[in-house]
PDB file of C-alpha atoms and ligand atoms in Angstrom:
ATOM      1  CA  MET A1264     109.614  53.622 125.097  1.00 58.00           C
ATOM      2  CA  SER A1265     108.944  56.354 122.634  1.00 89.00           C
ATOM      3  CA  LEU A1266     112.622  57.225 122.321  1.00 92.00           C
ATOM      4  CA  GLU A1267     113.479  53.590 121.679  1.00 95.00           C
ATOM      5  CA  LEU A1268     110.763  53.381 119.015  1.00 97.00           C
ATOM      6  CA  ILE A1269     111.994  56.564 117.357  1.00 98.00           C
ATOM      7  CA  SER A1270     115.515  55.256 117.207  1.00 97.00           C
ATOM      8  CA  LYS A1271     114.319  51.923 115.626  1.00 98.00           C
ATOM      9  CA  ILE A1272     112.333  53.939 113.062  1.00 98.00           C
ATOM     10  CA  HIS A1273     115.417  55.972 112.178  1.00 98.00           C
ATOM     11  CA  GLN A1274     117.471  52.783 111.789  1.00 98.00           C
ATOM     12  CA  LEU A1275     114.851  51.182 109.454  1.00 98.00           C
ATOM     13  CA  LYS A1276     114.606  54.392 107.538  1.00 98.00           C
ATOM     14  CA  THR A1277     118.276  54.439 106.822  1.00 98.00           C
ATOM     15  CA  GLU A1278     118.295  50.744 105.858  1.00 98.00           C
ATOM     16  CA  LYS A1279     115.443  51.245 103.425  1.00 98.00           C
ATOM     17  CA  ASN A1280     116.522  54.677 102.197  1.00 98.00           C
ATOM     18  CA  ALA A1281     113.056  55.911 103.125  1.00 98.00           C
ATOM     19  CA  ALA A1282     111.702  59.393 103.660  1.00 98.00           C
ATOM     20  CA  ILE A1283     108.878  60.184 106.139  1.00 98.00           C
ATOM     21  CA  ILE A1284     106.519  62.867 104.860  1.00 98.00           C
ATOM     22  CA  ALA A1285     103.859  64.335 107.115  1.00 98.00           C
ATOM     23  CA  HIS A1286     100.982  66.785 106.858  1.00 98.00           C
ATOM     24  CA  TYR A1287     100.644  69.730 109.256  1.00 98.00           C
ATOM     25  CA  TYR A1288      97.519  68.103 110.723  1.00 98.00           C
ATOM     26  CA  GLN A1289      99.525  65.076 112.096  1.00 98.00           C
ATOM     27  CA  SER A1290     100.189  64.834 115.787  1.00 98.00           C
ATOM     28  CA  PRO A1291     103.237  66.645 117.096  1.00 98.00           C
ATOM     29  CA  GLU A1292     105.212  63.437 117.620  1.00 97.00           C
ATOM     30  CA  ILE A1293     104.665  62.443 113.930  1.00 98.00           C
ATOM     31  CA  GLN A1294     105.567  65.951 112.714  1.00 98.00           C
ATOM     32  CA  ASP A1295     108.798  65.905 114.806  1.00 98.00           C
ATOM     33  CA  LEU A1296     109.704  62.474 113.438  1.00 98.00           C
ATOM     34  CA  ALA A1297     109.207  63.407 109.773  1.00 98.00           C
ATOM     35  CA  ASP A1298     111.860  64.386 107.282  1.00 98.00           C
ATOM     36  CA  PHE A1299     109.457  66.819 105.821  1.00 98.00           C
ATOM     37  CA  VAL A1300     106.160  68.386 107.010  1.00 98.00           C
ATOM     38  CA  GLY A1301     103.988  70.408 104.613  1.00 97.00           C
ATOM     39  CA  ASP A1302     100.636  71.142 103.085  1.00 94.00           C
ATOM     40  CA  SER A1303      99.160  68.772 100.361  1.00 92.00           C
ATOM     41  CA  LEU A1304     101.009  70.601  97.587  1.00 86.00           C
ATOM     42  CA  ALA A1305     104.358  70.678  99.279  1.00 94.00           C
ATOM     43  CA  MET A1306     104.056  66.976 100.340  1.00 96.00           C
ATOM     44  CA  ALA A1307     103.436  66.030  96.684  1.00 91.00           C
ATOM     45  CA  LYS A1308     106.332  68.020  95.390  1.00 92.00           C
ATOM     46  CA  TYR A1309     108.760  66.778  98.060  1.00 97.00           C
ATOM     47  CA  GLY A1310     107.808  63.130  97.548  1.00 97.00           C
ATOM     48  CA  LYS A1311     108.437  63.501  93.807  1.00 96.00           C
ATOM     49  CA  ASP A1312     111.859  65.200  94.186  1.00 97.00           C
ATOM     50  CA  VAL A1313     113.366  63.493  97.181  1.00 98.00           C
ATOM     51  CA  ASP A1314     116.126  61.007  96.592  1.00 98.00           C
ATOM     52  CA  ALA A1315     114.535  57.966  98.354  1.00 98.00           C
ATOM     53  CA  ASP A1316     113.436  54.480  97.442  1.00 98.00           C
ATOM     54  CA  CYS A1317     110.442  54.513  99.845  1.00 98.00           C
ATOM     55  CA  LEU A1318     107.999  57.203 100.931  1.00 98.00           C
ATOM     56  CA  VAL A1319     106.110  56.840 104.283  1.00 98.00           C
ATOM     57  CA  ILE A1320     103.128  59.129 104.040  1.00 98.00           C
ATOM     58  CA  CYS A1321     101.831  60.297 107.353  1.00 98.00           C
ATOM     59  CA  GLY A1322      98.516  61.852 106.278  1.00 98.00           C
ATOM     60  CA  VAL A1323      95.494  60.321 104.628  1.00 98.00           C
ATOM     61  CA  LYS A1324      94.921  57.886 101.743  1.00 98.00           C
ATOM     62  CA  PHE A1325      94.611  60.393  98.925  1.00 98.00           C
ATOM     63  CA  MET A1326      98.066  61.800  99.894  1.00 98.00           C
ATOM     64  CA  ALA A1327      99.680  58.371  99.569  1.00 98.00           C
ATOM     65  CA  GLU A1328      97.956  57.880  96.219  1.00 98.00           C
ATOM     66  CA  THR A1329      99.182  61.278  94.987  1.00 98.00           C
ATOM     67  CA  ALA A1330     102.736  60.306  96.020  1.00 97.00           C
ATOM     68  CA  LYS A1331     102.493  57.068  94.106  1.00 97.00           C
ATOM     69  CA  ILE A1332     101.029  58.702  90.983  1.00 97.00           C
ATOM     70  CA  LEU A1333     103.959  61.124  90.850  1.00 97.00           C
ATOM     71  CA  SER A1334     106.617  58.572  91.925  1.00 97.00           C
ATOM     72  CA  PRO A1335     105.675  55.130  90.440  1.00 97.00           C
ATOM     73  CA  GLU A1336     109.256  53.899  90.924  1.00 97.00           C
ATOM     74  CA  LYS A1337     109.134  54.454  94.717  1.00 98.00           C
ATOM     75  CA  THR A1338     107.497  52.196  97.264  1.00 98.00           C
ATOM     76  CA  VAL A1339     104.786  54.328  98.905  1.00 98.00           C
ATOM     77  CA  LEU A1340     103.552  53.289 102.340  1.00 98.00           C
ATOM     78  CA  LEU A1341     100.484  54.535 104.302  1.00 98.00           C
ATOM     79  CA  PRO A1342     101.199  53.428 107.913  1.00 98.00           C
ATOM     80  CA  ASN A1343      97.510  53.309 108.948  1.00 98.00           C
ATOM     81  CA  PRO A1344      95.282  52.082 106.130  1.00 98.00           C
ATOM     82  CA  ASP A1345      92.169  53.390 107.922  1.00 98.00           C
ATOM     83  CA  ALA A1346      93.294  56.966 107.562  1.00 98.00           C
ATOM     84  CA  GLY A1347      90.913  58.222 104.851  1.00 98.00           C
ATOM     85  CA  CYS A1348      89.423  61.605 103.959  1.00 98.00           C
ATOM     86  CA  PRO A1349      85.610  61.708 104.302  1.00 98.00           C
ATOM     87  CA  MET A1350      85.516  64.632 101.905  1.00 98.00           C
ATOM     88  CA  ALA A1351      87.402  62.680  99.213  1.00 98.00           C
ATOM     89  CA  ASP A1352      84.834  59.920  99.661  1.00 98.00           C
ATOM     90  CA  MET A1353      82.036  62.333  98.764  1.00 98.00           C
ATOM     91  CA  VAL A1354      82.732  61.838  95.057  1.00 98.00           C
ATOM     92  CA  ASP A1355      83.296  58.579  93.274  1.00 98.00           C
ATOM     93  CA  ALA A1356      84.303  57.667  89.737  1.00 98.00           C
ATOM     94  CA  LYS A1357      80.840  56.303  88.861  1.00 98.00           C
ATOM     95  CA  SER A1358      78.970  59.576  89.743  1.00 98.00           C
ATOM     96  CA  LEU A1359      81.624  61.651  88.038  1.00 98.00           C
ATOM     97  CA  SER A1360      81.393  59.568  84.823  1.00 98.00           C
ATOM     98  CA  MET A1361      77.621  60.024  84.875  1.00 98.00           C
ATOM     99  CA  HIS A1362      78.049  63.805  85.313  1.00 98.00           C
ATOM    100  CA  LYS A1363      80.576  63.885  82.400  1.00 98.00           C
ATOM    101  CA  LYS A1364      78.113  62.070  80.148  1.00 98.00           C
ATOM    102  CA  ARG A1365      75.359  64.577  80.976  1.00 98.00           C
ATOM    103  CA  HIS A1366      77.648  67.585  80.669  1.00 97.00           C
ATOM    104  CA  PRO A1367      80.462  66.705  78.203  1.00 96.00           C
ATOM    105  CA  ASN A1368      81.413  70.429  77.935  1.00 95.00           C
ATOM    106  CA  HIS A1369      82.355  70.707  81.664  1.00 97.00           C
ATOM    107  CA  TYR A1370      86.054  71.088  82.349  1.00 97.00           C
ATOM    108  CA  ILE A1371      86.703  69.001  85.455  1.00 97.00           C
ATOM    109  CA  VAL A1372      88.802  70.658  88.161  1.00 98.00           C
ATOM    110  CA  SER A1373      89.389  68.342  91.140  1.00 98.00           C
ATOM    111  CA  TYR A1374      90.709  69.285  94.538  1.00 98.00           C
ATOM    112  CA  VAL A1375      93.685  67.065  95.299  1.00 98.00           C
ATOM    113  CA  ASN A1376      91.509  65.573  98.105  1.00 98.00           C
ATOM    114  CA  THR A1377      90.066  62.934  95.716  1.00 98.00           C
ATOM    115  CA  SER A1378      90.741  59.260  94.962  1.00 98.00           C
ATOM    116  CA  VAL A1379      93.002  58.177  92.158  1.00 98.00           C
ATOM    117  CA  ASP A1380      89.937  56.984  90.187  1.00 98.00           C
ATOM    118  CA  VAL A1381      88.386  60.435  90.299  1.00 98.00           C
ATOM    119  CA  LYS A1382      91.707  62.065  89.389  1.00 98.00           C
ATOM    120  CA  ALA A1383      91.838  59.776  86.340  1.00 98.00           C
ATOM    121  CA  LEU A1384      88.594  61.411  85.108  1.00 98.00           C
ATOM    122  CA  THR A1385      89.863  64.929  85.849  1.00 98.00           C
ATOM    123  CA  ASP A1386      91.249  67.610  83.513  1.00 97.00           C
ATOM    124  CA  ILE A1387      93.345  69.377  86.139  1.00 97.00           C
ATOM    125  CA  CYS A1388      93.897  69.031  89.938  1.00 98.00           C
ATOM    126  CA  VAL A1389      94.362  71.894  92.353  1.00 97.00           C
ATOM    127  CA  THR A1390      95.258  72.176  96.042  1.00 96.00           C
ATOM    128  CA  SER A1391      94.120  74.935  98.396  1.00 96.00           C
ATOM    129  CA  SER A1392      97.559  76.578  97.842  1.00 95.00           C
ATOM    130  CA  ASN A1393      97.315  76.960  94.122  1.00 96.00           C
ATOM    131  CA  ALA A1394      93.521  76.733  93.312  1.00 97.00           C
ATOM    132  CA  LEU A1395      93.011  80.498  92.787  1.00 97.00           C
ATOM    133  CA  HIS A1396      96.228  80.857  90.764  1.00 97.00           C
ATOM    134  CA  ILE A1397      95.296  77.940  88.465  1.00 97.00           C
ATOM    135  CA  ILE A1398      91.572  78.543  87.989  1.00 97.00           C
ATOM    136  CA  ARG A1399      92.338  82.222  87.137  1.00 95.00           C
ATOM    137  CA  GLN A1400      94.169  80.847  84.093  1.00 94.00           C
ATOM    138  CA  LEU A1401      91.269  78.641  82.861  1.00 93.00           C
ATOM    139  CA  ASP A1402      89.612  81.176  80.596  1.00 82.00           C
ATOM    140  CA  GLN A1403      86.290  80.540  78.849  1.00 71.00           C
ATOM    141  CA  LYS A1404      85.763  77.144  80.400  1.00 79.00           C
ATOM    142  CA  GLU A1405      82.639  75.958  82.081  1.00 95.00           C
ATOM    143  CA  ILE A1406      84.061  74.368  85.167  1.00 97.00           C
ATOM    144  CA  LEU A1407      82.861  71.585  87.430  1.00 98.00           C
ATOM    145  CA  PHE A1408      84.766  72.020  90.681  1.00 98.00           C
ATOM    146  CA  LEU A1409      84.786  68.993  93.046  1.00 98.00           C
ATOM    147  CA  PRO A1410      84.339  67.893  95.759  1.00 98.00           C
ATOM    148  CA  ASP A1411      84.656  70.854  98.147  1.00 98.00           C
ATOM    149  CA  LYS A1412      81.746  73.261  97.710  1.00 98.00           C
ATOM    150  CA  ASN A1413      83.250  75.633 100.269  1.00 98.00           C
ATOM    151  CA  LEU A1414      86.626  75.921  98.545  1.00 98.00           C
ATOM    152  CA  GLY A1415      84.825  76.172  95.208  1.00 98.00           C
ATOM    153  CA  HIS A1416      82.508  78.909  96.521  1.00 98.00           C
ATOM    154  CA  TYR A1417      85.493  80.867  97.857  1.00 98.00           C
ATOM    155  CA  ILE A1418      87.315  80.672  94.578  1.00 98.00           C
ATOM    156  CA  ASN A1419      84.207  81.788  92.691  1.00 97.00           C
ATOM    157  CA  THR A1420      83.805  84.798  94.927  1.00 98.00           C
ATOM    158  CA  GLN A1421      87.387  85.744  94.064  1.00 97.00           C
ATOM    159  CA  LEU A1422      86.973  85.003  90.398  1.00 96.00           C
ATOM    160  CA  PRO A1423      83.314  85.923  89.660  1.00 94.00           C
ATOM    161  CA  ASN A1424      83.772  85.822  85.900  1.00 93.00           C
ATOM    162  CA  GLN A1425      84.528  82.047  85.989  1.00 95.00           C
ATOM    163  CA  GLN A1426      81.504  79.900  85.378  1.00 95.00           C
ATOM    164  CA  MET A1427      81.784  77.272  88.114  1.00 97.00           C
ATOM    165  CA  HIS A1428      79.460  74.448  89.117  1.00 98.00           C
ATOM    166  CA  LEU A1429      80.104  73.054  92.575  1.00 98.00           C
ATOM    167  CA  TRP A1430      79.955  69.477  93.689  1.00 98.00           C
ATOM    168  CA  PRO A1431      78.128  69.305  97.043  1.00 98.00           C
ATOM    169  CA  GLY A1432      81.064  67.839  99.099  1.00 98.00           C
ATOM    170  CA  PHE A1433      82.683  69.376 102.156  1.00 98.00           C
ATOM    171  CA  CYS A1434      85.187  68.721 104.892  1.00 98.00           C
ATOM    172  CA  ARG A1435      83.410  67.551 108.023  1.00 98.00           C
ATOM    173  CA  THR A1436      86.154  69.012 110.292  1.00 98.00           C
ATOM    174  CA  HIS A1437      86.243  72.566 108.777  1.00 98.00           C
ATOM    175  CA  ASP A1438      82.497  72.743 108.074  1.00 97.00           C
ATOM    176  CA  ARG A1439      81.792  72.143 111.765  1.00 97.00           C
ATOM    177  CA  LEU A1440      83.126  75.568 112.594  1.00 98.00           C
ATOM    178  CA  LYS A1441      80.310  78.141 112.893  1.00 98.00           C
ATOM    179  CA  PRO A1442      80.480  81.916 112.601  1.00 98.00           C
ATOM    180  CA  GLU A1443      79.291  82.153 116.251  1.00 98.00           C
ATOM    181  CA  ASP A1444      82.461  80.233 117.328  1.00 98.00           C
ATOM    182  CA  VAL A1445      84.639  82.786 115.612  1.00 98.00           C
ATOM    183  CA  LYS A1446      82.592  85.806 116.837  1.00 98.00           C
ATOM    184  CA  SER A1447      82.944  84.517 120.496  1.00 98.00           C
ATOM    185  CA  MET A1448      86.705  84.187 120.010  1.00 98.00           C
ATOM    186  CA  LYS A1449      86.910  87.730 118.553  1.00 98.00           C
ATOM    187  CA  VAL A1450      85.237  88.997 121.777  1.00 98.00           C
ATOM    188  CA  LEU A1451      87.697  87.050 123.927  1.00 98.00           C
ATOM    189  CA  TYR A1452      90.735  88.110 121.876  1.00 98.00           C
ATOM    190  CA  PRO A1453      90.019  91.588 120.416  1.00 96.00           C
ATOM    191  CA  GLY A1454      92.688  92.628 117.913  1.00 95.00           C
ATOM    192  CA  ALA A1455      93.600  89.039 116.987  1.00 98.00           C
ATOM    193  CA  GLU A1456      93.874  88.340 113.304  1.00 98.00           C
ATOM    194  CA  VAL A1457      91.498  85.701 112.022  1.00 99.00           C
ATOM    195  CA  LEU A1458      93.227  83.174 109.708  1.00 99.00           C
ATOM    196  CA  VAL A1459      90.818  80.822 107.862  1.00 98.00           C
ATOM    197  CA  HIS A1460      91.275  77.735 105.720  1.00 98.00           C
ATOM    198  CA  PRO A1461      89.078  77.868 102.581  1.00 98.00           C
ATOM    199  CA  GLU A1462      87.457  74.525 103.418  1.00 98.00           C
ATOM    200  CA  CYS A1463      85.455  76.456 106.035  1.00 98.00           C
ATOM    201  CA  ASP A1464      81.852  77.520 105.416  1.00 98.00           C
ATOM    202  CA  PRO A1465      81.413  80.847 103.554  1.00 98.00           C
ATOM    203  CA  SER A1466      79.856  82.438 106.719  1.00 98.00           C
ATOM    204  CA  VAL A1467      83.142  81.744 108.514  1.00 98.00           C
ATOM    205  CA  ILE A1468      85.285  82.910 105.559  1.00 98.00           C
ATOM    206  CA  ASP A1469      83.358  86.205 105.692  1.00 98.00           C
ATOM    207  CA  LEU A1470      84.876  86.835 109.091  1.00 98.00           C
ATOM    208  CA  ALA A1471      88.505  86.229 107.959  1.00 98.00           C
ATOM    209  CA  ASP A1472      91.373  88.708 107.886  1.00 98.00           C
ATOM    210  CA  PHE A1473      93.271  86.167 105.783  1.00 98.00           C
ATOM    211  CA  VAL A1474      92.126  83.069 103.825  1.00 98.00           C
ATOM    212  CA  GLY A1475      94.737  80.452 102.852  1.00 97.00           C
ATOM    213  CA  SER A1476      95.954  76.869 102.856  1.00 96.00           C
ATOM    214  CA  THR A1477      97.686  75.476 105.920  1.00 97.00           C
ATOM    215  CA  ALA A1478     101.036  76.609 104.525  1.00 96.00           C
ATOM    216  CA  GLY A1479      99.481  79.972 103.679  1.00 97.00           C
ATOM    217  CA  ILE A1480      98.249  80.375 107.275  1.00 98.00           C
ATOM    218  CA  ILE A1481     101.680  79.504 108.694  1.00 98.00           C
ATOM    219  CA  HIS A1482     103.335  82.006 106.344  1.00 98.00           C
ATOM    220  CA  ARG A1483     100.840  84.749 107.146  1.00 98.00           C
ATOM    221  CA  ALA A1484     101.321  84.320 110.934  1.00 98.00           C
ATOM    222  CA  SER A1485     105.037  84.978 110.513  1.00 98.00           C
ATOM    223  CA  ALA A1486     104.703  87.811 108.034  1.00 98.00           C
ATOM    224  CA  SER A1487     101.983  89.694 109.929  1.00 98.00           C
ATOM    225  CA  SER A1488     102.815  92.291 112.547  1.00 98.00           C
ATOM    226  CA  ALA A1489      99.886  91.047 114.670  1.00 98.00           C
ATOM    227  CA  GLN A1490     100.839  89.293 117.907  1.00 98.00           C
ATOM    228  CA  SER A1491      97.670  87.244 118.376  1.00 98.00           C
ATOM    229  CA  PHE A1492      95.729  84.999 115.977  1.00 99.00           C
ATOM    230  CA  ILE A1493      92.480  83.051 115.849  1.00 99.00           C
ATOM    231  CA  ILE A1494      93.148  79.880 113.869  1.00 99.00           C
ATOM    232  CA  CYS A1495      90.358  78.430 111.781  1.00 99.00           C
ATOM    233  CA  THR A1496      91.795  75.143 110.576  1.00 98.00           C
ATOM    234  CA  GLU A1497      92.668  71.719 111.995  1.00 98.00           C
ATOM    235  CA  GLU A1498      94.409  71.962 115.348  1.00 98.00           C
ATOM    236  CA  GLY A1499      97.602  70.145 114.218  1.00 98.00           C
ATOM    237  CA  VAL A1500      98.792  73.330 112.585  1.00 98.00           C
ATOM    238  CA  LEU A1501      99.339  74.912 115.997  1.00 98.00           C
ATOM    239  CA  HIS A1502     102.455  72.778 116.523  1.00 98.00           C
ATOM    240  CA  ARG A1503     104.304  74.486 113.631  1.00 98.00           C
ATOM    241  CA  LEU A1504     102.839  77.909 114.354  1.00 98.00           C
ATOM    242  CA  LYS A1505     104.139  77.805 117.947  1.00 98.00           C
ATOM    243  CA  GLN A1506     107.527  76.472 116.761  1.00 98.00           C
ATOM    244  CA  ASN A1507     107.910  79.221 114.178  1.00 98.00           C
ATOM    245  CA  GLU A1508     106.548  82.064 116.306  1.00 98.00           C
ATOM    246  CA  PRO A1509     107.031  81.224 120.063  1.00 98.00           C
ATOM    247  CA  GLU A1510     106.410  84.866 121.103  1.00 98.00           C
ATOM    248  CA  LYS A1511     103.033  85.092 119.333  1.00 98.00           C
ATOM    249  CA  ALA A1512      99.718  83.805 120.693  1.00 98.00           C
ATOM    250  CA  PHE A1513      97.574  81.303 118.702  1.00 98.00           C
ATOM    251  CA  HIS A1514      93.990  80.568 119.691  1.00 98.00           C
ATOM    252  CA  LEU A1515      92.207  77.631 117.941  1.00 98.00           C
ATOM    253  CA  ALA A1516      88.741  78.913 116.978  1.00 98.00           C
ATOM    254  CA  SER A1517      87.042  75.834 118.315  1.00 98.00           C
ATOM    255  CA  SER A1518      88.003  72.446 119.863  1.00 98.00           C
ATOM    256  CA  LYS A1519      85.761  70.983 117.077  1.00 98.00           C
ATOM    257  CA  LEU A1520      88.620  71.541 114.649  1.00 98.00           C
ATOM    258  CA  LEU A1521      90.078  68.052 114.927  1.00 98.00           C
ATOM    259  CA  CYS A1522      90.294  65.550 112.023  1.00 98.00           C
ATOM    260  CA  GLN A1523      90.048  62.052 113.523  1.00 98.00           C
ATOM    261  CA  ASN A1524      91.563  60.568 110.366  1.00 98.00           C
ATOM    262  CA  MET A1525      94.677  62.775 110.502  1.00 98.00           C
ATOM    263  CA  LYS A1526      95.239  61.601 113.993  1.00 98.00           C
ATOM    264  CA  LYS A1527      95.062  57.840 113.245  1.00 98.00           C
ATOM    265  CA  THR A1528      98.774  57.512 112.385  1.00 98.00           C
ATOM    266  CA  LYS A1529     100.813  56.668 115.486  1.00 98.00           C
ATOM    267  CA  LEU A1530     104.558  56.072 115.990  1.00 98.00           C
ATOM    268  CA  GLU A1531     103.893  52.327 116.242  1.00 98.00           C
ATOM    269  CA  ASP A1532     102.145  52.375 112.797  1.00 98.00           C
ATOM    270  CA  VAL A1533     105.205  54.109 111.207  1.00 98.00           C
ATOM    271  CA  TYR A1534     107.524  51.540 112.804  1.00 98.00           C
ATOM    272  CA  ARG A1535     105.442  48.518 111.594  1.00 98.00           C
ATOM    273  CA  SER A1536     105.045  50.097 108.232  1.00 98.00           C
ATOM    274  CA  LEU A1537     108.799  50.361 107.727  1.00 98.00           C
ATOM    275  CA  LEU A1538     109.421  46.915 109.182  1.00 98.00           C
ATOM    276  CA  ASN A1539     106.854  45.090 107.115  1.00 98.00           C
ATOM    277  CA  ASN A1540     106.443  47.346 103.994  1.00 96.00           C
ATOM    278  CA  SER A1541     102.838  47.913 104.994  1.00 97.00           C
ATOM    279  CA  HIS A1542     100.507  49.251 103.701  1.00 97.00           C
ATOM    280  CA  GLU A1543     101.806  49.671 100.241  1.00 98.00           C
ATOM    281  CA  THR A1544      99.860  51.864  97.793  1.00 98.00           C
ATOM    282  CA  ILE A1545      99.389  49.989  94.502  1.00 98.00           C
ATOM    283  CA  ILE A1546      97.742  51.626  91.463  1.00 98.00           C
ATOM    284  CA  ASP A1547      97.210  50.024  88.067  1.00 98.00           C
ATOM    285  CA  GLU A1548      99.231  51.718  85.395  1.00 98.00           C
ATOM    286  CA  THR A1549      96.387  52.831  83.108  1.00 98.00           C
ATOM    287  CA  THR A1550      94.615  54.579  85.991  1.00 98.00           C
ATOM    288  CA  ARG A1551      97.916  56.047  87.256  1.00 98.00           C
ATOM    289  CA  LEU A1552      98.787  57.551  83.882  1.00 98.00           C
ATOM    290  CA  ALA A1553      95.326  59.209  83.501  1.00 98.00           C
ATOM    291  CA  ALA A1554      95.590  60.634  87.037  1.00 98.00           C
ATOM    292  CA  TYR A1555      99.182  61.723  86.411  1.00 98.00           C
ATOM    293  CA  ASP A1556      98.042  63.948  83.551  1.00 98.00           C
ATOM    294  CA  ALA A1557      95.705  65.867  85.892  1.00 98.00           C
ATOM    295  CA  LEU A1558      98.459  66.324  88.484  1.00 97.00           C
ATOM    296  CA  ASP A1559     101.016  67.188  85.851  1.00 96.00           C
ATOM    297  CA  GLN A1560      98.769  69.903  84.470  1.00 96.00           C
ATOM    298  CA  MET A1561      98.527  71.268  87.985  1.00 96.00           C
ATOM    299  CA  LEU A1562     102.279  71.298  88.520  1.00 94.00           C
ATOM    300  CA  ALA A1563     102.803  72.931  85.133  1.00 94.00           C
ATOM    301  CA  LEU A1564     100.426  75.856  85.966  1.00 93.00           C
ATOM    302  CA  SER A1565     101.296  76.272  89.630  1.00 87.00           C
TER     303      SER A1565
HETATM  304  P1  LIG B2241      96.134  71.861 102.605  1.00 71.14           P
HETATM  305  O1  LIG B2241      97.211  71.044 103.249  1.00 71.14           O
HETATM  306  O2  LIG B2241      96.317  71.918 101.119  1.00 71.14           O
HETATM  307  O3  LIG B2241      95.927  73.156 103.225  1.00 71.14           O
HETATM  308  O4  LIG B2241      94.787  70.965 102.776  1.00 71.14           O
HETATM  309  C1  LIG B2241      94.119  70.867 103.959  1.00 71.14           C
HETATM  310  C2  LIG B2241      93.484  69.564 104.107  1.00 71.14           C
HETATM  311  O5  LIG B2241      92.369  69.435 104.562  1.00 71.14           O
HETATM  312  C3  LIG B2241      94.186  68.340 103.820  1.00 71.14           C
HETATM  313  O6  LIG B2241      93.407  67.225 104.023  1.00 71.14           O
HETATM  314 FE1  LIG B2242      89.759  65.316 104.769  1.00 71.14          FE
HETATM  315 FE2  LIG B2242      89.026  67.443 106.141  1.00 71.14          FE
HETATM  316 FE3  LIG B2242      90.449  65.600 107.339  1.00 71.14          FE
HETATM  317 FE4  LIG B2242      91.584  67.105 105.455  1.00 71.14          FE
HETATM  318  S1  LIG B2242      90.822  67.818 107.417  1.00 71.14           S
HETATM  319  S2  LIG B2242      91.724  64.903 105.656  1.00 71.14           S
HETATM  320  S3  LIG B2242      89.849  67.419 104.088  1.00 71.14           S
HETATM  321  S4  LIG B2242      88.376  65.376 106.490  1.00 71.14           S
END
């Protein structure tokens, strides 16, 4: 059944000149189906550059919005409209507008995990891959970083001279991981390198041998001479890690590291999405242009 469905998806994809773009947290079957699998930054860049009329975004809502902001001429589809990001929902345009009124001097730096309406009120976007590199360049600015307090805190520890105010949002999946979980894994797997996503709590980041985005973690696992790793990010990343390094051992730090939203997209959703052009991401042009500026600033500095 699955093979039949996959072949129908490929047929529709060709007919529509579509590209399927997936995040590393998607299920293995979706990652294997995709034309491109990447972290948030790579997905955004690929969607912008690929020669396609239609982008099928296998990820969460803000990723489809980012694709549409950067490629307004392409049809952008989110196969499962319920796939949202609870962290992105922790800041809305109304609260951000109120903050801006109270603190007009704050330079607004938004994690890409935000809605298009929040991006439209943002000075510059960042992803976990480029946040350090970009914020290092923002001299003499009083920054409001949103919505991820954990990523913001990590950046501020690396760039202590930057004056950063942190919005109190967080990723429920990464924040669930506790230092005790990592410590128990270190006892079970002595000598394993601990690779941590910066959306984790600072107490977990303190235990890391390496901190990086999903793409950073995958790269580090290949570059390192270590043979065994404790992985502190969403479990979907194990698929690519095992594909790239079949001889190395990867241990998920906890079974709690599962994002329900990232697992909502199924093969059937991708099929129906291509068949019916559902669910199309539509953004009004004024909002899109304002949000585009924040993403364009990011691409220029990254
Ligand atoms: P990256 O893909 O940028 O590492 O972000 C992780 C994430 O939580 C995406 O939702
Ligand atoms: Fe959002 Fe966290 Fe899920 Fe990423 S892993 S989509 S940040 S809830």
